[in-house]
């Protein structure tokens, strides 16, 4: 059986997060940073799920190893789900957090506080070589504030308010965020299904 899994990212923070999870499963975590060749997958799907599946499948076929890929972003109800898959480049290709936040506030300037509901969404896709891609989805519900609050985190965190804590994501400690974020929820869903997925994969190889 496989002893390692590749994470489709060059983000060391993400790698560390997944390493903590997969260590408990007896798997060594590697990432795109460990590959000699550079693999660039064009994320041209219409949904988070399509993008995550494409990344996992494409990279797994190239390196012939189990691969986990994720795609995530912000969905605002009053904007029909925007910025969605374009969350990182909402205000332009430069992926500028401050510009993205300013655009979001501009788009919502005439929307009342109670109508500013939103969700952070994270889809994890796992592809075993020769197998089908399996996915789980995590989410974190909140509301978009009228102005940025807090200095931690990144992206839309200063605008994403959590009513149950009376804080924005950017006002949480890393430990607090890691317990309730959309990625944390996706990992909870993954944990519920992982052993079954591995069992199914083993059966296929028999």
CSV table of N, CA and C in Angstrom, one decimal, residues 74 119-120 139-143 145 149-174 176-184:
chain,number,residue,atom,x,y,z
A,74,UNK,N,-14.6,32.2,-1.3
A,74,UNK,CA,-15.7,32.8,-0.6
A,74,UNK,C,-16.9,32.9,-1.5
A,119,UNK,N,-20.3,32.3,2.9
A,119,UNK,CA,-19.6,31.0,3.3
A,119,UNK,C,-18.2,31.0,2.7
A,120,UNK,N,-17.3,30.5,3.5
A,120,UNK,CA,-16.0,30.0,3.0
A,120,UNK,C,-16.2,28.6,2.6
A,139,UNK,N,-17.3,23.8,4.9
A,139,UNK,CA,-17.6,25.2,4.8
A,139,UNK,C,-17.7,25.8,6.2
A,140,UNK,N,-17.6,27.1,6.2
A,140,UNK,CA,-17.7,28.0,7.4
A,140,UNK,C,-18.6,29.1,7.1
A,141,UNK,N,-19.7,29.3,7.9
A,141,UNK,CA,-20.7,30.3,7.6
A,141,UNK,C,-20.4,31.5,8.4
A,142,UNK,N,-20.7,32.7,7.8
A,142,UNK,CA,-20.5,33.9,8.5
A,142,UNK,C,-21.2,35.1,7.8
A,143,UNK,N,-20.7,36.3,7.9
A,143,UNK,CA,-21.3,37.5,7.3
A,143,UNK,C,-20.2,38.4,7.0
A,145,UNK,N,-18.6,42.0,6.9
A,145,UNK,CA,-18.7,43.3,7.6
A,145,UNK,C,-18.7,44.5,6.7
A,149,UNK,N,-11.7,44.3,9.9
A,149,UNK,CA,-11.5,44.2,11.3
A,149,UNK,C,-10.5,43.1,11.6
A,150,UNK,N,-9.4,43.4,12.3
A,150,UNK,CA,-8.4,42.4,12.7
A,150,UNK,C,-7.2,42.4,11.8
A,151,UNK,N,-6.1,41.8,12.3
A,151,UNK,CA,-4.8,41.9,11.5
A,151,UNK,C,-4.2,40.5,11.3
A,152,UNK,N,-4.9,39.4,11.7
A,152,UNK,CA,-4.4,38.1,11.4
A,152,UNK,C,-5.0,37.5,10.1
A,153,UNK,N,-4.5,36.4,9.7
A,153,UNK,CA,-5.0,35.7,8.6
A,153,UNK,C,-4.7,36.4,7.3
A,154,UNK,N,-5.4,36.1,6.2
A,154,UNK,CA,-5.2,36.7,4.9
A,154,UNK,C,-6.5,36.7,4.1
A,155,UNK,N,-6.4,37.1,2.9
A,155,UNK,CA,-7.5,37.1,2.0
A,155,UNK,C,-8.7,37.9,2.5
A,156,UNK,N,-9.9,37.3,2.6
A,156,UNK,CA,-11.1,38.0,3.0
A,156,UNK,C,-11.3,37.9,4.6
A,157,UNK,N,-10.3,37.3,5.3
A,157,UNK,CA,-10.5,37.1,6.7
A,157,UNK,C,-10.9,38.4,7.5
A,158,UNK,N,-10.4,39.6,7.1
A,158,UNK,CA,-10.8,40.8,7.9
A,158,UNK,C,-12.2,41.2,7.7
A,159,UNK,N,-12.9,40.7,6.7
A,159,UNK,CA,-14.3,41.0,6.4
A,159,UNK,C,-15.3,39.9,6.7
A,160,UNK,N,-14.7,38.8,7.1
A,160,UNK,CA,-15.6,37.6,7.4
A,160,UNK,C,-15.9,37.5,8.9
A,161,UNK,N,-17.1,37.9,9.2
A,161,UNK,CA,-17.5,38.0,10.6
A,161,UNK,C,-18.2,36.7,11.0
A,162,UNK,N,-17.9,36.2,12.2
A,162,UNK,CA,-18.4,35.0,12.8
A,162,UNK,C,-19.3,35.4,14.0
A,163,UNK,N,-20.7,35.4,13.8
A,163,UNK,CA,-21.6,35.9,14.8
A,163,UNK,C,-21.4,35.1,16.2
A,164,UNK,N,-21.1,33.8,16.1
A,164,UNK,CA,-21.1,33.0,17.3
A,164,UNK,C,-19.9,33.4,18.2
A,165,UNK,N,-18.9,34.0,17.6
A,165,UNK,CA,-17.7,34.5,18.4
A,165,UNK,C,-17.6,36.0,18.5
A,166,UNK,N,-18.5,36.7,17.7
A,166,UNK,CA,-18.4,38.2,17.7
A,166,UNK,C,-17.0,38.7,17.3
A,167,UNK,N,-16.4,38.0,16.3
A,167,UNK,CA,-15.1,38.3,15.8
A,167,UNK,C,-15.1,38.0,14.3
A,168,UNK,N,-14.2,38.7,13.6
A,168,UNK,CA,-13.9,38.3,12.2
A,168,UNK,C,-12.8,37.2,12.2
A,169,UNK,N,-12.7,36.6,11.1
A,169,UNK,CA,-11.6,35.5,11.0
A,169,UNK,C,-10.2,36.2,11.3
A,170,UNK,N,-10.0,37.4,10.9
A,170,UNK,CA,-8.8,38.1,11.1
A,170,UNK,C,-8.5,38.5,12.6
A,171,UNK,N,-9.5,38.3,13.5
A,171,UNK,CA,-9.3,38.6,14.9
A,171,UNK,C,-9.1,37.3,15.7
A,172,UNK,N,-9.1,36.1,15.0
A,172,UNK,CA,-8.9,34.9,15.7
A,172,UNK,C,-7.4,34.5,15.7
A,173,UNK,N,-7.0,33.7,16.7
A,173,UNK,CA,-5.7,33.2,16.7
A,173,UNK,C,-5.6,32.1,15.7
A,174,UNK,N,-4.4,31.7,15.3
A,174,UNK,CA,-4.3,30.6,14.3
A,174,UNK,C,-4.9,29.3,14.9
A,176,UNK,N,-7.5,29.1,16.9
A,176,UNK,CA,-9.0,29.2,16.8
A,176,UNK,C,-9.4,29.0,15.4
A,177,UNK,N,-8.7,29.6,14.5
A,177,UNK,CA,-9.1,29.5,13.1
A,177,UNK,C,-9.0,28.1,12.6
A,178,UNK,N,-8.0,27.4,13.0
A,178,UNK,CA,-7.8,26.0,12.5
A,178,UNK,C,-8.8,25.1,13.0
A,179,UNK,N,-9.6,25.5,14.0
A,179,UNK,CA,-10.6,24.6,14.6
A,179,UNK,C,-12.0,24.8,13.8
A,180,UNK,N,-12.2,25.9,13.2
A,180,UNK,CA,-13.5,26.2,12.7
A,180,UNK,C,-13.5,26.6,11.2
A,181,UNK,N,-12.3,26.7,10.6
A,181,UNK,CA,-12.3,27.1,9.2
A,181,UNK,C,-12.9,26.1,8.2
A,182,UNK,N,-13.1,26.5,7.0
A,182,UNK,CA,-13.7,25.7,6.0
A,182,UNK,C,-12.7,24.5,5.7
A,183,UNK,N,-11.4,24.7,5.8
A,183,UNK,CA,-10.5,23.6,5.6
A,183,UNK,C,-10.5,22.6,6.7
A,184,UNK,N,-10.7,23.2,7.9
A,184,UNK,CA,-10.8,22.3,9.1
A,184,UNK,C,-12.0,21.4,9.0
